[in-house]
PDB file of C-alpha atoms in Angstrom:
ATOM      1  CA  MET A   1       3.297 -24.244   8.254  1.00  0.00           C
ATOM      2  CA  PRO A   2       3.494 -20.659   9.546  1.00  0.00           C
ATOM      3  CA  SER A   3       6.823 -19.258  10.621  1.00  0.00           C
ATOM      4  CA  SER A   4       7.534 -19.482  14.345  1.00  0.00           C
ATOM      5  CA  ALA A   5       9.481 -16.206  14.396  1.00  0.00           C
ATOM      6  CA  CYS A   6       8.856 -12.594  13.431  1.00  0.00           C
ATOM      7  CA  LYS A   7      10.143 -11.580   9.989  1.00  0.00           C
ATOM      8  CA  ILE A   8      11.457  -8.291  11.352  1.00  0.00           C
ATOM      9  CA  CYS A   9      13.021  -8.995  14.763  1.00  0.00           C
ATOM     10  CA  LYS A  10      12.841 -12.823  15.097  1.00  0.00           C
ATOM     11  CA  GLY A  11      10.673 -12.450  18.204  1.00  0.00           C
ATOM     12  CA  PRO A  12       8.028 -15.049  19.159  1.00  0.00           C
ATOM     13  CA  LEU A  13       4.611 -14.985  17.493  1.00  0.00           C
ATOM     14  CA  LYS A  14       1.142 -15.505  18.889  1.00  0.00           C
ATOM     15  CA  PRO A  15      -2.285 -15.533  17.171  1.00  0.00           C
ATOM     16  CA  LEU A  16      -3.882 -12.101  16.855  1.00  0.00           C
ATOM     17  CA  ILE A  17      -6.926 -12.931  14.732  1.00  0.00           C
ATOM     18  CA  THR A  18      -8.016 -16.193  13.088  1.00  0.00           C
ATOM     19  CA  GLY A  19     -10.262 -17.370  10.281  1.00  0.00           C
ATOM     20  CA  LEU A  20     -10.096 -14.326   8.006  1.00  0.00           C
ATOM     21  CA  PHE A  21     -11.027 -14.753   4.335  1.00  0.00           C
ATOM     22  CA  ASP A  22     -10.776 -12.738   1.129  1.00  0.00           C
ATOM     23  CA  ASP A  23     -13.862 -10.549   1.447  1.00  0.00           C
ATOM     24  CA  ARG A  24     -13.012  -8.496  -1.655  1.00  0.00           C
ATOM     25  CA  PHE A  25     -12.255 -10.748  -4.603  1.00  0.00           C
ATOM     26  CA  GLY A  26     -13.245 -14.217  -3.416  1.00  0.00           C
ATOM     27  CA  TYR A  27      -9.965 -16.126  -3.259  1.00  0.00           C
ATOM     28  CA  PRO A  28     -10.800 -19.348  -1.341  1.00  0.00           C
ATOM     29  CA  GLY A  29      -9.447 -20.280   2.076  1.00  0.00           C
ATOM     30  CA  ARG A  30      -9.083 -19.049   5.645  1.00  0.00           C
ATOM     31  CA  PHE A  31      -6.090 -17.189   7.033  1.00  0.00           C
ATOM     32  CA  ASP A  32      -4.777 -16.098  10.424  1.00  0.00           C
ATOM     33  CA  VAL A  33      -2.654 -13.136  11.460  1.00  0.00           C
ATOM     34  CA  LEU A  34       0.133 -13.810  13.970  1.00  0.00           C
ATOM     35  CA  ARG A  35       1.631 -10.968  16.018  1.00  0.00           C
ATOM     36  CA  CYS A  36       5.179 -10.590  17.320  1.00  0.00           C
ATOM     37  CA  GLU A  37       5.322 -10.291  21.093  1.00  0.00           C
ATOM     38  CA  ASP A  38       8.406  -8.040  20.864  1.00  0.00           C
ATOM     39  CA  CYS A  39       7.940  -5.489  18.044  1.00  0.00           C
ATOM     40  CA  GLY A  40       4.210  -5.944  17.379  1.00  0.00           C
ATOM     41  CA  PHE A  41       4.648  -6.849  13.699  1.00  0.00           C
ATOM     42  CA  GLY A  42       1.885  -9.027  12.221  1.00  0.00           C
ATOM     43  CA  GLN A  43       2.167 -11.635   9.472  1.00  0.00           C
ATOM     44  CA  THR A  44      -0.373 -13.723   7.584  1.00  0.00           C
ATOM     45  CA  ALA A  45      -0.448 -17.501   7.981  1.00  0.00           C
ATOM     46  CA  PRO A  46      -0.440 -19.534   5.875  1.00  0.00           C
ATOM     47  CA  GLU A  47       1.450 -17.291   3.492  1.00  0.00           C
ATOM     48  CA  LEU A  48       1.061 -17.932  -0.215  1.00  0.00           C
ATOM     49  CA  GLY A  49       4.282 -18.354  -2.175  1.00  0.00           C
ATOM     50  CA  PRO A  50       5.511 -15.632  -4.552  1.00  0.00           C
ATOM     51  CA  ASP A  51       4.543 -17.498  -7.741  1.00  0.00           C
ATOM     52  CA  ARG A  52       0.989 -18.068  -6.525  1.00  0.00           C
ATOM     53  CA  LEU A  53       0.655 -14.475  -5.334  1.00  0.00           C
ATOM     54  CA  ALA A  54       1.800 -13.175  -8.707  1.00  0.00           C
ATOM     55  CA  ARG A  55      -0.880 -15.285 -10.406  1.00  0.00           C
ATOM     56  CA  ILE A  56      -3.741 -14.279  -8.138  1.00  0.00           C
ATOM     57  CA  TYR A  57      -3.092 -10.577  -8.691  1.00  0.00           C
ATOM     58  CA  THR A  58      -3.740 -11.178 -12.378  1.00  0.00           C
ATOM     59  CA  GLU A  59      -6.603 -13.642 -11.813  1.00  0.00           C
ATOM     60  CA  TYR A  60      -8.460 -11.915  -8.971  1.00  0.00           C
ATOM     61  CA  TYR A  61      -7.618  -8.196  -8.902  1.00  0.00           C
ATOM     62  CA  PRO A  62     -10.344  -6.267 -10.805  1.00  0.00           C
ATOM     63  CA  ARG A  63      -8.231  -4.474 -13.401  1.00  0.00           C
ATOM     64  CA  LYS A  64      -9.247  -6.478 -16.464  1.00  0.00           C
ATOM     65  CA  GLU A  65     -11.773  -3.830 -17.535  1.00  0.00           C
ATOM     66  CA  THR A  66      -9.572  -0.786 -16.853  1.00  0.00           C
ATOM     67  CA  ARG A  67      -9.023   1.508 -19.831  1.00  0.00           C
ATOM     68  CA  ALA A  68      -6.145   3.875 -20.574  1.00  0.00           C
ATOM     69  CA  SER A  69      -8.555   6.797 -20.903  1.00  0.00           C
ATOM     70  CA  SER A  70      -9.902   6.244 -17.389  1.00  0.00           C
ATOM     71  CA  VAL A  71      -6.378   6.008 -15.964  1.00  0.00           C
ATOM     72  CA  ALA A  72      -5.435   9.323 -17.571  1.00  0.00           C
ATOM     73  CA  SER A  73      -8.615  10.988 -16.300  1.00  0.00           C
ATOM     74  CA  THR A  74      -7.938   9.981 -12.679  1.00  0.00           C
ATOM     75  CA  ALA A  75      -4.435  11.477 -12.552  1.00  0.00           C
ATOM     76  CA  ARG A  76      -4.256  14.357 -10.072  1.00  0.00           C
ATOM     77  CA  TYR A  77      -1.848  17.169 -10.826  1.00  0.00           C
ATOM     78  CA  ARG A  78      -0.655  18.768  -7.635  1.00  0.00           C
ATOM     79  CA  GLY A  79       1.517  21.710  -8.594  1.00  0.00           C
ATOM     80  CA  SER A  80      -0.232  24.454  -6.639  1.00  0.00           C
ATOM     81  CA  ALA A  81      -0.216  25.155  -2.914  1.00  0.00           C
ATOM     82  CA  LEU A  82      -3.997  24.733  -2.897  1.00  0.00           C
ATOM     83  CA  GLN A  83      -3.717  21.261  -4.416  1.00  0.00           C
ATOM     84  CA  ARG A  84      -1.126  20.261  -1.822  1.00  0.00           C
ATOM     85  CA  LEU A  85      -3.366  21.577   0.959  1.00  0.00           C
ATOM     86  CA  TRP A  86      -6.296  19.565  -0.388  1.00  0.00           C
ATOM     87  CA  ALA A  87      -4.110  16.445  -0.513  1.00  0.00           C
ATOM     88  CA  PHE A  88      -3.376  16.963   3.190  1.00  0.00           C
ATOM     89  CA  VAL A  89      -7.038  17.562   4.053  1.00  0.00           C
ATOM     90  CA  VAL A  90      -8.391  14.425   2.359  1.00  0.00           C
ATOM     91  CA  GLY A  91      -5.342  12.251   3.011  1.00  0.00           C
ATOM     92  CA  THR A  92      -4.239  11.622  -0.575  1.00  0.00           C
ATOM     93  CA  ARG A  93      -0.719  12.630   0.473  1.00  0.00           C
ATOM     94  CA  ILE A  94      -0.539   8.980   1.540  1.00  0.00           C
ATOM     95  CA  ASN A  95       0.689   8.266  -2.002  1.00  0.00           C
ATOM     96  CA  GLY A  96       4.464   7.955  -1.857  1.00  0.00           C
ATOM     97  CA  HIS A  97       5.026   9.506  -5.274  1.00  0.00           C
ATOM     98  CA  PHE A  98       3.369  12.744  -4.087  1.00  0.00           C
ATOM     99  CA  HIS A  99       6.604  13.460  -2.226  1.00  0.00           C
ATOM    100  CA  ALA A 100       8.943  13.277  -5.215  1.00  0.00           C
ATOM    101  CA  THR A 101      10.027  16.534  -6.846  1.00  0.00           C
ATOM    102  CA  ALA A 102      10.672  17.943 -10.308  1.00  0.00           C
ATOM    103  CA  GLY A 103      13.889  16.833 -11.970  1.00  0.00           C
ATOM    104  CA  GLN A 104      14.206  13.606  -9.996  1.00  0.00           C
ATOM    105  CA  ARG A 105      14.500  10.156 -11.533  1.00  0.00           C
ATOM    106  CA  VAL A 106      11.824   8.189  -9.673  1.00  0.00           C
ATOM    107  CA  LEU A 107      10.892   4.510  -9.531  1.00  0.00           C
ATOM    108  CA  ASP A 108       7.372   3.675  -8.357  1.00  0.00           C
ATOM    109  CA  ILE A 109       7.234   0.036  -7.287  1.00  0.00           C
ATOM    110  CA  GLY A 110       3.757  -1.413  -7.739  1.00  0.00           C
ATOM    111  CA  CYS A 111       2.609   1.331 -10.092  1.00  0.00           C
ATOM    112  CA  ALA A 112      -0.584  -0.534 -11.146  1.00  0.00           C
ATOM    113  CA  ALA A 113      -2.068   1.011 -14.300  1.00  0.00           C
ATOM    114  CA  GLY A 114       0.282   3.984 -14.194  1.00  0.00           C
ATOM    115  CA  THR A 115      -1.640   6.880 -12.653  1.00  0.00           C
ATOM    116  CA  SER A 116       1.327   7.609 -10.387  1.00  0.00           C
ATOM    117  CA  LEU A 117       3.696   7.743 -13.357  1.00  0.00           C
ATOM    118  CA  LEU A 118       1.478  10.226 -15.184  1.00  0.00           C
ATOM    119  CA  GLU A 119       1.455  12.417 -12.083  1.00  0.00           C
ATOM    120  CA  LEU A 120       5.225  12.199 -11.737  1.00  0.00           C
ATOM    121  CA  LYS A 121       5.729  13.160 -15.376  1.00  0.00           C
ATOM    122  CA  ALA A 122       3.359  16.108 -14.927  1.00  0.00           C
ATOM    123  CA  ILE A 123       5.593  17.666 -12.259  1.00  0.00           C
ATOM    124  CA  GLY A 124       8.719  17.192 -14.360  1.00  0.00           C
ATOM    125  CA  ALA A 125      10.099  13.981 -12.865  1.00  0.00           C
ATOM    126  CA  GLU A 126      11.516  11.107 -14.925  1.00  0.00           C
ATOM    127  CA  ALA A 127       9.147   8.257 -14.077  1.00  0.00           C
ATOM    128  CA  TYR A 128       9.667   4.484 -14.091  1.00  0.00           C
ATOM    129  CA  GLY A 129       7.476   1.743 -12.645  1.00  0.00           C
ATOM    130  CA  THR A 130       7.346  -1.949 -11.817  1.00  0.00           C
ATOM    131  CA  GLU A 131       4.182  -4.044 -11.637  1.00  0.00           C
ATOM    132  CA  PHE A 132       3.076  -7.694 -11.331  1.00  0.00           C
ATOM    133  CA  ASP A 133      -0.440  -7.475 -12.797  1.00  0.00           C
ATOM    134  CA  GLU A 134      -0.276  -8.428 -16.480  1.00  0.00           C
ATOM    135  CA  ASN A 135      -3.778  -7.011 -17.016  1.00  0.00           C
ATOM    136  CA  VAL A 136      -2.342  -3.496 -17.128  1.00  0.00           C
ATOM    137  CA  ARG A 137       0.371  -4.187 -19.722  1.00  0.00           C
ATOM    138  CA  PRO A 138      -1.695  -2.905 -22.701  1.00  0.00           C
ATOM    139  CA  ILE A 139      -2.768   0.146 -20.685  1.00  0.00           C
ATOM    140  CA  VAL A 140       0.720   1.345 -19.806  1.00  0.00           C
ATOM    141  CA  ARG A 141       1.865   0.617 -23.359  1.00  0.00           C
ATOM    142  CA  GLU A 142      -0.933   2.811 -24.743  1.00  0.00           C
ATOM    143  CA  LEU A 143      -0.022   5.566 -22.274  1.00  0.00           C
ATOM    144  CA  GLY A 144       3.644   5.376 -23.272  1.00  0.00           C
ATOM    145  CA  LEU A 145       4.853   4.667 -19.733  1.00  0.00           C
ATOM    146  CA  LYS A 146       8.118   3.008 -18.705  1.00  0.00           C
ATOM    147  CA  VAL A 147       6.858  -0.004 -16.754  1.00  0.00           C
ATOM    148  CA  HIS A 148       8.731  -3.257 -16.149  1.00  0.00           C
ATOM    149  CA  PHE A 149       6.671  -6.338 -15.279  1.00  0.00           C
ATOM    150  CA  GLY A 150       7.821  -8.709 -12.567  1.00  0.00           C
ATOM    151  CA  ASP A 151       9.833  -8.541  -9.373  1.00  0.00           C
ATOM    152  CA  LEU A 152      12.234  -5.637  -8.804  1.00  0.00           C
ATOM    153  CA  LYS A 153      15.164  -8.064  -8.842  1.00  0.00           C
ATOM    154  CA  SER A 154      14.246  -9.193 -12.349  1.00  0.00           C
ATOM    155  CA  VAL A 155      14.692  -5.669 -13.736  1.00  0.00           C
ATOM    156  CA  ASP A 156      18.170  -4.605 -14.812  1.00  0.00           C
ATOM    157  CA  PHE A 157      18.267  -1.115 -13.304  1.00  0.00           C
ATOM    158  CA  PRO A 158      21.820   0.112 -12.616  1.00  0.00           C
ATOM    159  CA  ASP A 159      22.867   0.552  -9.005  1.00  0.00           C
ATOM    160  CA  GLY A 160      22.511   4.105  -7.727  1.00  0.00           C
ATOM    161  CA  HIS A 161      20.140   4.962 -10.581  1.00  0.00           C
ATOM    162  CA  PHE A 162      17.257   6.690  -8.770  1.00  0.00           C
ATOM    163  CA  ASP A 163      16.894   9.871  -6.728  1.00  0.00           C
ATOM    164  CA  ALA A 164      13.761   8.468  -5.099  1.00  0.00           C
ATOM    165  CA  ILE A 165      11.866   5.186  -4.913  1.00  0.00           C
ATOM    166  CA  THR A 166       8.191   5.190  -3.974  1.00  0.00           C
ATOM    167  CA  MET A 167       5.960   2.348  -2.790  1.00  0.00           C
ATOM    168  CA  SER A 168       2.310   3.090  -2.034  1.00  0.00           C
ATOM    169  CA  GLN A 169       0.533   0.216  -0.267  1.00  0.00           C
ATOM    170  CA  VAL A 170       3.126  -2.263  -1.530  1.00  0.00           C
ATOM    171  CA  LEU A 171       5.354  -3.374   1.356  1.00  0.00           C
ATOM    172  CA  GLU A 172       2.482  -5.261   2.999  1.00  0.00           C
ATOM    173  CA  HIS A 173       2.462  -7.522  -0.096  1.00  0.00           C
ATOM    174  CA  VAL A 174       6.197  -8.383   0.027  1.00  0.00           C
ATOM    175  CA  ALA A 175       7.229 -11.786   1.402  1.00  0.00           C
ATOM    176  CA  ASP A 176      10.578 -10.622   2.821  1.00  0.00           C
ATOM    177  CA  PRO A 177      10.487  -6.874   3.621  1.00  0.00           C
ATOM    178  CA  ILE A 178      14.076  -6.759   4.898  1.00  0.00           C
ATOM    179  CA  ASP A 179      15.610  -8.394   1.832  1.00  0.00           C
ATOM    180  CA  PHE A 180      13.392  -6.316  -0.449  1.00  0.00           C
ATOM    181  CA  LEU A 181      14.415  -2.979   1.073  1.00  0.00           C
ATOM    182  CA  ARG A 182      18.083  -3.926   1.149  1.00  0.00           C
ATOM    183  CA  PHE A 183      17.913  -4.587  -2.581  1.00  0.00           C
ATOM    184  CA  ALA A 184      15.908  -1.405  -3.229  1.00  0.00           C
ATOM    185  CA  MET A 185      18.614   0.578  -1.435  1.00  0.00           C
ATOM    186  CA  THR A 186      21.176  -0.517  -4.031  1.00  0.00           C
ATOM    187  CA  LYS A 187      19.111   1.217  -6.728  1.00  0.00           C
ATOM    188  CA  LEU A 188      19.055   4.538  -4.858  1.00  0.00           C
ATOM    189  CA  LYS A 189      21.673   7.235  -5.139  1.00  0.00           C
ATOM    190  CA  PRO A 190      23.481   8.135  -1.888  1.00  0.00           C
ATOM    191  CA  ASN A 191      21.135  10.279   0.210  1.00  0.00           C
ATOM    192  CA  GLY A 192      18.231   9.112  -1.962  1.00  0.00           C
ATOM    193  CA  SER A 193      14.778   8.802  -0.416  1.00  0.00           C
ATOM    194  CA  LEU A 194      12.416   5.855  -0.120  1.00  0.00           C
ATOM    195  CA  PHE A 195       8.799   6.996   0.369  1.00  0.00           C
ATOM    196  CA  MET A 196       6.402   4.261   1.489  1.00  0.00           C
ATOM    197  CA  SER A 197       2.883   3.841   2.775  1.00  0.00           C
ATOM    198  CA  PHE A 198       1.348   0.680   4.240  1.00  0.00           C
ATOM    199  CA  PRO A 199      -1.383  -0.185   6.799  1.00  0.00           C
ATOM    200  CA  ASN A 200      -0.925   0.517  10.511  1.00  0.00           C
ATOM    201  CA  LEU A 201      -1.756  -2.504  12.670  1.00  0.00           C
ATOM    202  CA  ASP A 202      -2.201  -0.224  15.691  1.00  0.00           C
ATOM    203  CA  SER A 203      -4.712   2.043  13.960  1.00  0.00           C
ATOM    204  CA  TRP A 204      -7.863   3.365  15.598  1.00  0.00           C
ATOM    205  CA  ASN A 205     -10.013   1.702  12.931  1.00  0.00           C
ATOM    206  CA  GLU A 206      -8.394  -1.705  13.474  1.00  0.00           C
ATOM    207  CA  LYS A 207      -9.084  -1.531  17.205  1.00  0.00           C
ATOM    208  CA  ARG A 208     -12.644  -0.332  16.626  1.00  0.00           C
ATOM    209  CA  THR A 209     -13.739  -2.643  13.803  1.00  0.00           C
ATOM    210  CA  GLY A 210     -11.849  -5.891  14.476  1.00  0.00           C
ATOM    211  CA  ARG A 211     -12.511  -8.506  11.786  1.00  0.00           C
ATOM    212  CA  ARG A 212     -14.192  -5.932   9.545  1.00  0.00           C
ATOM    213  CA  TRP A 213     -11.099  -3.760   9.212  1.00  0.00           C
ATOM    214  CA  ILE A 214     -10.689  -3.229   5.467  1.00  0.00           C
ATOM    215  CA  ASN A 215      -6.903  -3.480   5.633  1.00  0.00           C
ATOM    216  CA  TRP A 216      -6.653  -7.142   6.638  1.00  0.00           C
ATOM    217  CA  HIS A 217      -7.134  -7.898   2.919  1.00  0.00           C
ATOM    218  CA  VAL A 218      -5.855 -11.487   3.162  1.00  0.00           C
ATOM    219  CA  PRO A 219      -4.212 -13.344   1.500  1.00  0.00           C
ATOM    220  CA  TYR A 220      -2.770 -10.415  -0.481  1.00  0.00           C
ATOM    221  CA  HIS A 221      -1.509  -8.584   2.610  1.00  0.00           C
ATOM    222  CA  LEU A 222       1.321 -10.571   4.166  1.00  0.00           C
ATOM    223  CA  ASN A 223       2.682  -7.964   6.595  1.00  0.00           C
ATOM    224  CA  PHE A 224       1.147  -5.641   9.188  1.00  0.00           C
ATOM    225  CA  PHE A 225       3.412  -2.985  10.672  1.00  0.00           C
ATOM    226  CA  THR A 226       3.523  -1.092  13.961  1.00  0.00           C
ATOM    227  CA  ASP A 227       5.614   1.953  14.843  1.00  0.00           C
ATOM    228  CA  ARG A 228       8.148  -0.251  16.632  1.00  0.00           C
ATOM    229  CA  SER A 229       8.448  -2.676  13.740  1.00  0.00           C
ATOM    230  CA  VAL A 230       8.825   0.161  11.198  1.00  0.00           C
ATOM    231  CA  ARG A 231      11.754   1.592  13.149  1.00  0.00           C
ATOM    232  CA  ARG A 232      13.239  -1.889  13.597  1.00  0.00           C
ATOM    233  CA  LEU A 233      12.917  -2.385   9.833  1.00  0.00           C
ATOM    234  CA  ALA A 234      14.936   0.792   9.229  1.00  0.00           C
ATOM    235  CA  GLU A 235      17.644  -0.443  11.603  1.00  0.00           C
ATOM    236  CA  LYS A 236      17.817  -3.864   9.949  1.00  0.00           C
ATOM    237  CA  THR A 237      18.109  -2.410   6.446  1.00  0.00           C
ATOM    238  CA  LYS A 238      20.532   0.422   7.406  1.00  0.00           C
ATOM    239  CA  PHE A 239      18.140   3.149   6.256  1.00  0.00           C
ATOM    240  CA  GLU A 240      17.663   6.335   8.259  1.00  0.00           C
ATOM    241  CA  ALA A 241      14.012   6.682   9.320  1.00  0.00           C
ATOM    242  CA  VAL A 242      13.540  10.392   8.532  1.00  0.00           C
ATOM    243  CA  THR A 243       9.788  10.532   9.178  1.00  0.00           C
ATOM    244  CA  VAL A 244       7.293   7.956  10.467  1.00  0.00           C
ATOM    245  CA  THR A 245       3.760   9.368  10.419  1.00  0.00           C
ATOM    246  CA  THR A 246       0.228   8.043   9.948  1.00  0.00           C
ATOM    247  CA  VAL A 247      -2.526   9.103   7.550  1.00  0.00           C
ATOM    248  CA  THR A 248      -6.158   8.036   7.151  1.00  0.00           C
ATOM    249  CA  PRO A 249      -7.495   8.950   3.703  1.00  0.00           C
ATOM    250  CA  THR A 250     -11.041  10.267   3.873  1.00  0.00           C
ATOM    251  CA  LEU A 251     -11.942   7.723   1.180  1.00  0.00           C
ATOM    252  CA  TRP A 252     -10.713   4.894   3.401  1.00  0.00           C
ATOM    253  CA  GLN A 253     -12.955   6.055   6.236  1.00  0.00           C
ATOM    254  CA  TYR A 254     -15.931   6.103   3.877  1.00  0.00           C
ATOM    255  CA  LEU A 255     -15.088   2.579   2.684  1.00  0.00           C
ATOM    256  CA  GLN A 256     -14.698   1.377   6.265  1.00  0.00           C
ATOM    257  CA  TRP A 257     -18.163   2.625   7.171  1.00  0.00           C
ATOM    258  CA  ILE A 258     -19.596   0.925   4.091  1.00  0.00           C
ATOM    259  CA  ALA A 259     -17.811  -2.336   4.971  1.00  0.00           C
ATOM    260  CA  ASN A 260     -19.230  -2.226   8.491  1.00  0.00           C
ATOM    261  CA  GLY A 261     -22.715  -2.629   7.011  1.00  0.00           C
ATOM    262  CA  GLU A 262     -21.994  -5.170   4.276  1.00  0.00           C
ATOM    263  CA  VAL A 263     -22.458  -8.953   4.365  1.00  0.00           C
ATOM    264  CA  PHE A 264     -19.422 -10.860   3.080  1.00  0.00           C
ATOM    265  CA  SER A 265     -19.229 -14.536   2.082  1.00  0.00           C
ATOM    266  CA  GLU A 266     -16.139 -16.711   1.808  1.00  0.00           C
ATOM    267  CA  GLY A 267     -15.156 -17.552  -1.754  1.00  0.00           C
ATOM    268  CA  GLN A 268     -17.295 -14.823  -3.328  1.00  0.00           C
ATOM    269  CA  ALA A 269     -16.225 -11.524  -4.864  1.00  0.00           C
ATOM    270  CA  HIS A 270     -18.188  -8.730  -3.204  1.00  0.00           C
ATOM    271  CA  PRO A 271     -20.057  -5.916  -5.010  1.00  0.00           C
ATOM    272  CA  MET A 272     -18.467  -3.324  -2.734  1.00  0.00           C
ATOM    273  CA  TRP A 273     -15.160  -3.932  -4.523  1.00  0.00           C
ATOM    274  CA  ASN A 274     -16.569  -5.477  -7.731  1.00  0.00           C
ATOM    275  CA  PRO A 275     -19.737  -3.597  -8.813  1.00  0.00           C
ATOM    276  CA  GLU A 276     -20.366  -6.032 -11.663  1.00  0.00           C
ATOM    277  CA  GLN A 277     -20.994  -8.780  -9.069  1.00  0.00           C
ATOM    278  CA  GLY A 278     -24.372  -7.387  -8.022  1.00  0.00           C
ATOM    279  CA  LYS A 279     -25.975  -4.901  -5.674  1.00  0.00           C
ATOM    280  CA  SER A 280     -24.485  -3.646  -2.420  1.00  0.00           C
ATOM    281  CA  SER A 281     -26.494  -4.259   0.745  1.00  0.00           C
ATOM    282  CA  VAL A 282     -25.866  -0.633   1.762  1.00  0.00           C
ATOM    283  CA  SER A 283     -28.378   1.741   0.168  1.00  0.00           C
ATOM    284  CA  LYS A 284     -27.387   4.644  -2.077  1.00  0.00           C
ATOM    285  CA  ALA A 285     -28.834   7.073   0.462  1.00  0.00           C
ATOM    286  CA  LYS A 286     -26.616   5.657   3.203  1.00  0.00           C
ATOM    287  CA  LYS A 287     -23.592   5.815   0.932  1.00  0.00           C
ATOM    288  CA  ILE A 288     -24.228   9.512   0.304  1.00  0.00           C
ATOM    289  CA  LEU A 289     -24.549  10.105   4.048  1.00  0.00           C
ATOM    290  CA  PHE A 290     -21.348   8.142   4.715  1.00  0.00           C
ATOM    291  CA  ARG A 291     -19.450  10.126   2.069  1.00  0.00           C
ATOM    292  CA  LEU A 292     -20.588  13.446   3.515  1.00  0.00           C
ATOM    293  CA  GLY A 293     -19.930  12.137   7.008  1.00  0.00           C
ATOM    294  CA  ALA A 294     -16.386  11.125   6.111  1.00  0.00           C
ATOM    295  CA  LEU A 295     -15.670  14.654   4.857  1.00  0.00           C
ATOM    296  CA  ALA A 296     -17.139  16.146   8.030  1.00  0.00           C
ATOM    297  CA  PHE A 297     -15.079  13.684  10.086  1.00  0.00           C
ATOM    298  CA  THR A 298     -11.843  14.778   8.415  1.00  0.00           C
ATOM    299  CA  PRO A 299     -10.617  17.035  11.277  1.00  0.00           C
ATOM    300  CA  ILE A 300     -10.978  14.083  13.670  1.00  0.00           C
ATOM    301  CA  LEU A 301      -9.096  11.845  11.243  1.00  0.00           C
ATOM    302  CA  ARG A 302      -6.197  14.295  11.141  1.00  0.00           C
ATOM    303  CA  LEU A 303      -6.080  14.346  14.946  1.00  0.00           C
ATOM    304  CA  ILE A 304      -6.062  10.538  14.977  1.00  0.00           C
ATOM    305  CA  ASP A 305      -3.198  10.673  12.470  1.00  0.00           C
ATOM    306  CA  ILE A 306      -1.181  13.003  14.711  1.00  0.00           C
ATOM    307  CA  LEU A 307      -1.663  10.566  17.599  1.00  0.00           C
ATOM    308  CA  GLY A 308      -0.114   7.809  15.462  1.00  0.00           C
ATOM    309  CA  LYS A 309      -3.372   5.878  15.119  1.00  0.00           C
ATOM    310  CA  GLY A 310      -4.146   6.591  11.467  1.00  0.00           C
ATOM    311  CA  ASP A 311      -4.983   3.697   9.170  1.00  0.00           C
ATOM    312  CA  SER A 312      -1.740   3.865   7.193  1.00  0.00           C
ATOM    313  CA  PHE A 313       1.867   4.729   7.798  1.00  0.00           C
ATOM    314  CA  LEU A 314       3.554   7.283   5.575  1.00  0.00           C
ATOM    315  CA  VAL A 315       7.319   7.078   5.995  1.00  0.00           C
ATOM    316  CA  GLU A 316      10.475   8.427   4.460  1.00  0.00           C
ATOM    317  CA  PHE A 317      13.619   6.332   4.741  1.00  0.00           C
ATOM    318  CA  LYS A 318      16.883   7.784   3.472  1.00  0.00           C
ATOM    319  CA  LYS A 319      19.943   5.989   2.139  1.00  0.00           C
ATOM    320  CA  PRO A 320      23.166   7.039   3.890  1.00  0.00           C
ATOM    321  CA  LEU A 321      25.849   8.928   2.023  1.00  0.00           C
ATOM    322  CA  GLY A 322      28.669   6.750   0.753  1.00  0.00           C
ATOM    323  CA  PRO A 323      28.570   3.103  -0.391  1.00  0.00           C
ATOM    324  CA  SER A 324      25.510   0.962   0.324  1.00  0.00           C
ATOM    325  CA  PRO A 325      25.764  -0.573   3.819  1.00  0.00           C
ATOM    326  CA  THR A 326      26.302  -4.303   4.005  1.00  0.00           C
TER     327      THR A 326
END
């Protein structure tokens, strides 16, 4: 049975959208999203348990065919001012690890196949990662990366070990965000930073596309944040909310336009996310037009971001000086 209270503020919940299904990878079943009447936070119902979620990432997420060479080739090295400007223009600054600096010891939670760790090492940071998906274990081993598999609590990192912790599109997958961030804080040094990105439930695209919004992504996404619930989360976990901004990657806008024209079926992996499953119903010519259109639309996306209606939050929380709050 779904919870009757908001995970963040314990406010009452009401249905926001019903009957969603996994339109990416074909996990069976229908899911609803309930919204808090006080802070606006959304949560998936029914919510799969942590053991089942860990299994479906390995069984359903399409990383089985990923190769170490392709991971290394996709790493983006962002040392120059021009590279940082380009990251702002196309929205790739959404990646939390982009905001770490040289000389820091950094933990990237949910590091996937390790692209983020390669990028951190390239700028002179000491990079560590955690990941659930066992498919990437041989990849990170081949790349020589320091990745621990399993939940953060299962890894024996010393308290106060990291200058920064980064989480890019991870917090929406966490069953208990408050407990998770409280534990993460113990691994940060005093005044250490937590950089996170996760979907914005009040985004322009969500309001415009409804059920076709690509960031519902049930049952993998358990949490859907609003500005109010992000700030309430900081209060509950005793972090200082240094910045709370929104970003819409140009790639996301392209994917949203593609999704608007696709036909999805419950229980079936879709070619949009799994090319080996067949042919997309959107023509190659349209895809080229959508890609060019997304680039041309970039100035509008940045304005939408400034208005707080971008598709994803990008936030920095900071641990207070002194002992970890209780």
